[in-house]
PDB file of N, CA, C and O in Angstrom:
ATOM      1  N   MET F   1       0.788  -1.050  -0.062  1.00  0.00           N
ATOM      2  CA  MET F   1      -0.245   0.319   0.298  1.00  0.00           C
ATOM      3  C   MET F   1       0.925   1.240   0.050  1.00  0.00           C
ATOM      4  O   MET F   1       1.651   1.339   0.763  1.00  0.00           O
ATOM      5  N   SER F   2       0.114   2.058  -0.280  1.00  0.00           N
ATOM      6  CA  SER F   2       1.024   3.666  -1.024  1.00  0.00           C
ATOM      7  C   SER F   2       0.551   4.164   0.839  1.00  0.00           C
ATOM      8  O   SER F   2      -0.399   4.061   0.693  1.00  0.00           O
ATOM      9  N   GLU F   3       1.489   5.533   0.731  1.00  0.00           N
ATOM     10  CA  GLU F   3       1.131   6.510   1.859  1.00  0.00           C
ATOM     11  C   GLU F   3       0.121   6.851   1.005  1.00  0.00           C
ATOM     12  O   GLU F   3       0.028   7.368  -0.473  1.00  0.00           O
ATOM     13  N   ARG F   4      -0.846   7.768   2.057  1.00  0.00           N
ATOM     14  CA  ARG F   4      -1.934   8.720   1.569  1.00  0.00           C
ATOM     15  C   ARG F   4      -1.351   9.565   1.195  1.00  0.00           C
ATOM     16  O   ARG F   4      -0.425  10.375   1.116  1.00  0.00           O
ATOM     17  N   ALA F   5      -1.749  10.576   0.067  1.00  0.00           N
ATOM     18  CA  ALA F   5      -2.195  11.974  -1.061  1.00  0.00           C
ATOM     19  C   ALA F   5      -2.196  13.129   0.247  1.00  0.00           C
ATOM     20  O   ALA F   5      -3.125  12.813   0.702  1.00  0.00           O
ATOM     21  N   ALA F   6      -1.013  14.044  -0.262  1.00  0.00           N
ATOM     22  CA  ALA F   6      -1.336  15.312   0.365  1.00  0.00           C
ATOM     23  C   ALA F   6      -1.749  16.344  -0.544  1.00  0.00           C
ATOM     24  O   ALA F   6      -1.199  15.916  -1.995  1.00  0.00           O
ATOM     25  N   PRO F   7      -2.511  17.221  -0.401  1.00  0.00           N
ATOM     26  CA  PRO F   7      -2.947  18.198  -1.377  1.00  0.00           C
ATOM     27  C   PRO F   7      -1.773  19.112  -1.639  1.00  0.00           C
ATOM     28  O   PRO F   7      -0.350  19.451  -0.712  1.00  0.00           O
ATOM     29  N   PHE F   8      -1.389  19.624  -2.393  1.00  0.00           N
ATOM     30  CA  PHE F   8      -0.563  20.560  -2.909  1.00  0.00           C
ATOM     31  C   PHE F   8      -0.799  22.288  -2.981  1.00  0.00           C
ATOM     32  O   PHE F   8      -0.093  22.789  -3.193  1.00  0.00           O
ATOM     33  N   TYR F   9      -2.213  22.290  -3.044  1.00  0.00           N
ATOM     34  CA  TYR F   9      -2.618  23.837  -3.291  1.00  0.00           C
ATOM     35  C   TYR F   9      -3.852  24.093  -2.219  1.00  0.00           C
ATOM     36  O   TYR F   9      -4.500  22.577  -2.195  1.00  0.00           O
ATOM     37  N   CYS F  10      -3.682  24.982  -1.865  1.00  0.00           N
ATOM     38  CA  CYS F  10      -5.028  25.214  -1.157  1.00  0.00           C
ATOM     39  C   CYS F  10      -5.878  25.372  -1.438  1.00  0.00           C
ATOM     40  O   CYS F  10      -5.882  26.083  -3.039  1.00  0.00           O
ATOM     41  N   PRO F  11      -7.240  25.183  -1.817  1.00  0.00           N
ATOM     42  CA  PRO F  11      -8.607  25.439  -2.285  1.00  0.00           C
ATOM     43  C   PRO F  11      -9.017  26.528  -2.502  1.00  0.00           C
ATOM     44  O   PRO F  11      -9.798  26.570  -3.769  1.00  0.00           O
ATOM     45  N   TYR F  12      -8.241  27.252  -1.811  1.00  0.00           N
ATOM     46  CA  TYR F  12      -9.169  28.936  -1.380  1.00  0.00           C
ATOM     47  C   TYR F  12      -8.509  29.590  -2.212  1.00  0.00           C
ATOM     48  O   TYR F  12      -9.055  30.855  -3.075  1.00  0.00           O
ATOM     49  N   CYS F  13      -6.930  29.675  -1.907  1.00  0.00           N
ATOM     50  CA  CYS F  13      -6.319  31.076  -2.422  1.00  0.00           C
ATOM     51  C   CYS F  13      -5.178  29.972  -3.611  1.00  0.00           C
ATOM     52  O   CYS F  13      -4.577  30.404  -4.209  1.00  0.00           O
ATOM     53  N   GLY F  14      -4.752  28.605  -3.643  1.00  0.00           N
ATOM     54  CA  GLY F  14      -3.773  28.722  -4.227  1.00  0.00           C
ATOM     55  C   GLY F  14      -2.781  28.365  -3.904  1.00  0.00           C
ATOM     56  O   GLY F  14      -1.270  27.906  -4.919  1.00  0.00           O
ATOM     57  N   ASP F  15      -1.906  28.491  -2.802  1.00  0.00           N
ATOM     58  CA  ASP F  15      -1.362  28.530  -2.041  1.00  0.00           C
ATOM     59  C   ASP F  15      -0.556  27.316  -1.888  1.00  0.00           C
ATOM     60  O   ASP F  15      -1.281  26.534  -1.427  1.00  0.00           O
ATOM     61  N   GLU F  16       0.825  26.774  -1.787  1.00  0.00           N
ATOM     62  CA  GLU F  16       1.286  26.194  -1.716  1.00  0.00           C
ATOM     63  C   GLU F  16       2.078  26.018  -0.283  1.00  0.00           C
ATOM     64  O   GLU F  16       2.529  24.831   0.380  1.00  0.00           O
ATOM     65  N   ASP F  17       2.013  26.740   0.759  1.00  0.00           N
ATOM     66  CA  ASP F  17       2.031  26.901   1.939  1.00  0.00           C
ATOM     67  C   ASP F  17       1.058  26.174   3.029  1.00  0.00           C
ATOM     68  O   ASP F  17       0.655  26.665   3.809  1.00  0.00           O
ATOM     69  N   LEU F  18       0.926  24.532   2.728  1.00  0.00           N
ATOM     70  CA  LEU F  18       0.154  24.160   3.502  1.00  0.00           C
ATOM     71  C   LEU F  18       0.739  22.754   4.636  1.00  0.00           C
ATOM     72  O   LEU F  18       1.842  22.476   4.783  1.00  0.00           O
ATOM     73  N   ARG F  19      -0.003  22.880   5.870  1.00  0.00           N
ATOM     74  CA  ARG F  19       0.353  22.018   7.070  1.00  0.00           C
ATOM     75  C   ARG F  19      -0.873  21.473   7.656  1.00  0.00           C
ATOM     76  O   ARG F  19      -1.886  22.103   7.872  1.00  0.00           O
ATOM     77  N   PRO F  20      -0.046  20.191   7.964  1.00  0.00           N
ATOM     78  CA  PRO F  20      -1.198  18.820   8.723  1.00  0.00           C
ATOM     79  C   PRO F  20      -1.675  19.773   9.901  1.00  0.00           C
ATOM     80  O   PRO F  20      -1.143  20.414  10.528  1.00  0.00           O
ATOM     81  N   SER F  21      -2.979  19.854  10.074  1.00  0.00           N
ATOM     82  CA  SER F  21      -3.789  20.315  11.103  1.00  0.00           C
ATOM     83  C   SER F  21      -4.005  19.582  12.341  1.00  0.00           C
ATOM     84  O   SER F  21      -4.447  18.001  11.885  1.00  0.00           O
ATOM     85  N   GLU F  22      -4.217  19.740  13.510  1.00  0.00           N
ATOM     86  CA  GLU F  22      -3.859  18.984  14.402  1.00  0.00           C
ATOM     87  C   GLU F  22      -5.823  18.542  14.701  1.00  0.00           C
ATOM     88  O   GLU F  22      -5.874  17.553  15.809  1.00  0.00           O
ATOM     89  N   GLU F  23      -6.977  18.944  14.036  1.00  0.00           N
ATOM     90  CA  GLU F  23      -8.214  18.783  14.006  1.00  0.00           C
ATOM     91  C   GLU F  23      -8.422  16.990  13.641  1.00  0.00           C
ATOM     92  O   GLU F  23      -9.992  16.769  13.874  1.00  0.00           O
ATOM     93  N   GLY F  24      -7.745  16.646  12.702  1.00  0.00           N
ATOM     94  CA  GLY F  24      -7.994  15.373  12.768  1.00  0.00           C
ATOM     95  C   GLY F  24      -7.517  14.800  11.583  1.00  0.00           C
ATOM     96  O   GLY F  24      -6.737  15.680  10.890  1.00  0.00           O
ATOM     97  N   HIS F  25      -7.906  13.712  10.989  1.00  0.00           N
ATOM     98  CA  HIS F  25      -7.461  12.732   9.708  1.00  0.00           C
ATOM     99  C   HIS F  25      -8.002  13.821   8.667  1.00  0.00           C
ATOM    100  O   HIS F  25      -9.169  14.011   8.242  1.00  0.00           O
ATOM    101  N   GLY F  26      -7.080  13.795   7.546  1.00  0.00           N
ATOM    102  CA  GLY F  26      -7.352  14.837   6.691  1.00  0.00           C
ATOM    103  C   GLY F  26      -7.473  16.080   6.830  1.00  0.00           C
ATOM    104  O   GLY F  26      -7.680  16.835   5.778  1.00  0.00           O
ATOM    105  N   ALA F  27      -7.063  16.995   7.686  1.00  0.00           N
ATOM    106  CA  ALA F  27      -7.323  18.282   8.372  1.00  0.00           C
ATOM    107  C   ALA F  27      -5.968  18.847   7.830  1.00  0.00           C
ATOM    108  O   ALA F  27      -4.816  18.171   8.630  1.00  0.00           O
ATOM    109  N   TRP F  28      -6.166  20.189   6.693  1.00  0.00           N
ATOM    110  CA  TRP F  28      -4.868  20.912   6.787  1.00  0.00           C
ATOM    111  C   TRP F  28      -5.450  22.594   6.968  1.00  0.00           C
ATOM    112  O   TRP F  28      -6.420  23.152   7.301  1.00  0.00           O
ATOM    113  N   GLU F  29      -3.843  23.045   7.049  1.00  0.00           N
ATOM    114  CA  GLU F  29      -4.301  24.319   7.595  1.00  0.00           C
ATOM    115  C   GLU F  29      -3.315  24.999   5.819  1.00  0.00           C
ATOM    116  O   GLU F  29      -2.411  24.625   6.081  1.00  0.00           O
ATOM    117  N   CYS F  30      -3.925  26.393   6.018  1.00  0.00           N
ATOM    118  CA  CYS F  30      -3.088  27.080   4.712  1.00  0.00           C
ATOM    119  C   CYS F  30      -2.622  28.390   5.716  1.00  0.00           C
ATOM    120  O   CYS F  30      -3.135  29.496   6.192  1.00  0.00           O
ATOM    121  N   ALA F  31      -1.058  28.451   5.665  1.00  0.00           N
ATOM    122  CA  ALA F  31      -0.540  29.502   6.323  1.00  0.00           C
ATOM    123  C   ALA F  31      -0.826  30.861   5.420  1.00  0.00           C
ATOM    124  O   ALA F  31      -0.831  32.127   5.642  1.00  0.00           O
ATOM    125  N   ALA F  32      -1.047  30.906   4.046  1.00  0.00           N
ATOM    126  CA  ALA F  32      -0.870  32.095   3.538  1.00  0.00           C
ATOM    127  C   ALA F  32      -2.554  32.719   3.440  1.00  0.00           C
ATOM    128  O   ALA F  32      -2.449  33.687   3.405  1.00  0.00           O
ATOM    129  N   CYS F  33      -3.649  31.673   3.890  1.00  0.00           N
ATOM    130  CA  CYS F  33      -4.895  32.616   3.928  1.00  0.00           C
ATOM    131  C   CYS F  33      -5.420  32.386   5.347  1.00  0.00           C
ATOM    132  O   CYS F  33      -6.567  32.877   5.463  1.00  0.00           O
ATOM    133  N   ASN F  34      -4.816  31.670   6.013  1.00  0.00           N
ATOM    134  CA  ASN F  34      -5.252  31.060   7.309  1.00  0.00           C
ATOM    135  C   ASN F  34      -6.932  30.753   7.843  1.00  0.00           C
ATOM    136  O   ASN F  34      -7.492  30.774   8.034  1.00  0.00           O
ATOM    137  N   ARG F  35      -6.711  29.813   6.446  1.00  0.00           N
ATOM    138  CA  ARG F  35      -7.830  28.690   6.489  1.00  0.00           C
ATOM    139  C   ARG F  35      -7.636  27.035   7.099  1.00  0.00           C
ATOM    140  O   ARG F  35      -6.317  26.973   6.806  1.00  0.00           O
ATOM    141  N   ALA F  36      -8.672  26.907   7.346  1.00  0.00           N
ATOM    142  CA  ALA F  36      -8.518  25.037   7.353  1.00  0.00           C
ATOM    143  C   ALA F  36      -9.452  24.601   6.539  1.00  0.00           C
ATOM    144  O   ALA F  36     -10.636  25.032   6.707  1.00  0.00           O
ATOM    145  N   PHE F  37      -9.245  23.357   6.058  1.00  0.00           N
ATOM    146  CA  PHE F  37     -10.201  22.636   5.960  1.00  0.00           C
ATOM    147  C   PHE F  37      -9.720  21.171   5.617  1.00  0.00           C
ATOM    148  O   PHE F  37      -8.851  20.685   6.178  1.00  0.00           O
ATOM    149  N   GLN F  38     -10.614  19.889   5.331  1.00  0.00           N
ATOM    150  CA  GLN F  38     -10.749  18.513   5.394  1.00  0.00           C
ATOM    151  C   GLN F  38     -10.676  18.287   4.219  1.00  0.00           C
ATOM    152  O   GLN F  38     -11.544  18.476   3.638  1.00  0.00           O
ATOM    153  N   LEU F  39     -10.209  16.861   3.537  1.00  0.00           N
ATOM    154  CA  LEU F  39     -10.045  16.199   2.840  1.00  0.00           C
ATOM    155  C   LEU F  39     -10.449  14.808   2.792  1.00  0.00           C
ATOM    156  O   LEU F  39     -10.121  14.429   4.137  1.00  0.00           O
ATOM    157  N   LYS F  40     -11.424  14.389   2.367  1.00  0.00           N
ATOM    158  CA  LYS F  40     -11.971  12.743   2.498  1.00  0.00           C
ATOM    159  C   LYS F  40     -12.772  12.168   1.658  1.00  0.00           C
ATOM    160  O   LYS F  40     -12.970  12.843   0.644  1.00  0.00           O
ATOM    161  N   PHE F  41     -12.282  11.132   1.563  1.00  0.00           N
ATOM    162  CA  PHE F  41     -12.158  10.363  -0.106  1.00  0.00           C
ATOM    163  C   PHE F  41     -14.057   9.857   0.473  1.00  0.00           C
ATOM    164  O   PHE F  41     -14.078   8.892   1.511  1.00  0.00           O
ATOM    165  N   LEU F  42     -14.715   9.677  -0.350  1.00  0.00           N
ATOM    166  CA  LEU F  42     -16.006   9.010   0.163  1.00  0.00           C
ATOM    167  C   LEU F  42     -16.385   7.954  -0.764  1.00  0.00           C
ATOM    168  O   LEU F  42     -17.276   7.132  -0.331  1.00  0.00           O
ATOM    169  N   GLY F  43     -15.662   7.451  -1.562  1.00  0.00           N
ATOM    170  CA  GLY F  43     -15.338   6.125  -2.026  1.00  0.00           C
ATOM    171  C   GLY F  43     -15.748   6.169  -3.753  1.00  0.00           C
ATOM    172  O   GLY F  43     -15.455   6.857  -4.219  1.00  0.00           O
ATOM    173  N   LEU F  44     -16.238   4.990  -4.456  1.00  0.00           N
ATOM    174  CA  LEU F  44     -15.824   4.574  -5.602  1.00  0.00           C
ATOM    175  C   LEU F  44     -17.134   4.613  -6.466  1.00  0.00           C
ATOM    176  O   LEU F  44     -18.554   4.190  -5.529  1.00  0.00           O
ATOM    177  N   LEU F  45     -17.765   5.528  -7.389  1.00  0.00           N
ATOM    178  CA  LEU F  45     -18.646   5.334  -8.245  1.00  0.00           C
ATOM    179  C   LEU F  45     -19.273   4.169  -8.276  1.00  0.00           C
ATOM    180  O   LEU F  45     -18.632   3.397  -8.769  1.00  0.00           O
ATOM    181  N   SER F  46     -20.595   3.671  -8.680  1.00  0.00           N
ATOM    182  CA  SER F  46     -20.881   2.590  -8.821  1.00  0.00           C
ATOM    183  C   SER F  46     -20.641   2.041 -10.387  1.00  0.00           C
ATOM    184  O   SER F  46     -20.623   1.042 -10.718  1.00  0.00           O
ATOM    185  N   ARG F  47     -20.734   3.099 -11.313  1.00  0.00           N
ATOM    186  CA  ARG F  47     -20.778   3.244 -12.881  1.00  0.00           C
ATOM    187  C   ARG F  47     -19.353   3.282 -13.144  1.00  0.00           C
ATOM    188  O   ARG F  47     -18.910   2.422 -14.209  1.00  0.00           O
ATOM    189  N   GLY F  48     -18.707   3.104 -12.157  1.00  0.00           N
ATOM    190  CA  GLY F  48     -17.012   2.458 -12.612  1.00  0.00           C
ATOM    191  C   GLY F  48     -15.965   4.043 -13.466  1.00  0.00           C
ATOM    192  O   GLY F  48     -16.832   5.227 -13.740  1.00  0.00           O
ATOM    193  N   VAL F  49     -14.893   4.070 -14.145  1.00  0.00           N
ATOM    194  CA  VAL F  49     -14.670   4.659 -15.047  1.00  0.00           C
ATOM    195  C   VAL F  49     -15.287   4.324 -16.380  1.00  0.00           C
ATOM    196  O   VAL F  49     -14.784   3.500 -17.077  1.00  0.00           O
ATOM    197  N   GLN F  50     -15.438   5.485 -17.012  1.00  0.00           N
ATOM    198  CA  GLN F  50     -15.545   5.673 -18.415  1.00  0.00           C
ATOM    199  C   GLN F  50     -15.623   6.650 -18.835  1.00  0.00           C
ATOM    200  O   GLN F  50     -15.285   7.598 -18.466  1.00  0.00           O
ATOM    201  N   PRO F  51     -14.742   6.164 -20.343  1.00  0.00           N
ATOM    202  CA  PRO F  51     -14.495   7.153 -21.192  1.00  0.00           C
ATOM    203  C   PRO F  51     -15.429   8.352 -21.262  1.00  0.00           C
ATOM    204  O   PRO F  51     -16.957   8.739 -21.385  1.00  0.00           O
ATOM    205  N   GLU F  52     -14.849   9.717 -21.464  1.00  0.00           N
ATOM    206  CA  GLU F  52     -16.125  10.948 -21.797  1.00  0.00           C
ATOM    207  C   GLU F  52     -16.510  11.222 -22.913  1.00  0.00           C
ATOM    208  O   GLU F  52     -15.634  10.812 -24.331  1.00  0.00           O
ATOM    209  N   GLU F  53     -17.631  11.577 -23.564  1.00  0.00           N
ATOM    210  CA  GLU F  53     -18.237  11.341 -24.370  1.00  0.00           C
ATOM    211  C   GLU F  53     -18.048  12.360 -24.546  1.00  0.00           C
ATOM    212  O   GLU F  53     -18.669  13.836 -24.560  1.00  0.00           O
ATOM    213  N   ARG F  54     -17.537  12.778 -25.911  1.00  0.00           N
ATOM    214  CA  ARG F  54     -17.194  14.401 -26.941  1.00  0.00           C
ATOM    215  C   ARG F  54     -18.000  14.810 -27.664  1.00  0.00           C
ATOM    216  O   ARG F  54     -18.516  14.162 -28.615  1.00  0.00           O
ATOM    217  N   GLY F  55     -18.998  15.764 -27.237  1.00  0.00           N
ATOM    218  CA  GLY F  55     -20.049  16.028 -28.404  1.00  0.00           C
ATOM    219  C   GLY F  55     -19.286  16.989 -29.620  1.00  0.00           C
ATOM    220  O   GLY F  55     -18.080  17.426 -29.662  1.00  0.00           O
ATOM    221  N   GLY F  56     -20.081  17.530 -30.391  1.00  0.00           N
ATOM    222  CA  GLY F  56     -19.598  18.327 -31.313  1.00  0.00           C
ATOM    223  C   GLY F  56     -19.362  17.733 -32.717  1.00  0.00           C
ATOM    224  O   GLY F  56     -19.767  16.421 -32.617  1.00  0.00           O
ATOM    225  N   ALA F  57     -19.521  18.415 -34.239  1.00  0.00           N
ATOM    226  CA  ALA F  57     -19.221  16.973 -34.743  1.00  0.00           C
ATOM    227  C   ALA F  57     -17.813  17.350 -35.666  1.00  0.00           C
ATOM    228  O   ALA F  57     -16.357  17.352 -34.959  1.00  0.00           O
ATOM    229  N   GLU F  58     -17.840  15.670 -36.152  1.00  0.00           N
ATOM    230  CA  GLU F  58     -16.821  15.285 -36.732  1.00  0.00           C
ATOM    231  C   GLU F  58     -16.076  16.348 -37.983  1.00  0.00           C
ATOM    232  O   GLU F  58     -16.574  16.921 -38.572  1.00  0.00           O
ATOM    233  N   ILE F  59     -14.750  16.361 -37.558  1.00  0.00           N
ATOM    234  CA  ILE F  59     -14.230  16.908 -39.041  1.00  0.00           C
ATOM    235  C   ILE F  59     -13.676  15.926 -40.159  1.00  0.00           C
ATOM    236  O   ILE F  59     -13.200  14.844 -39.893  1.00  0.00           O
TER     237      ILE F  59
END
């Protein structure tokens, strides 16, 4: 098993100065905008992975 992934950018300001928060698993703090947020994996979708359908006229 691999290690858990960490966010690279703050979802609010886009800065990279993130630190793990003491609030619990998946919680992060941004030192640039002074916000805290939490990431959570909800699960896999029942439809699985499907190719994207592109609309428009063929050339």
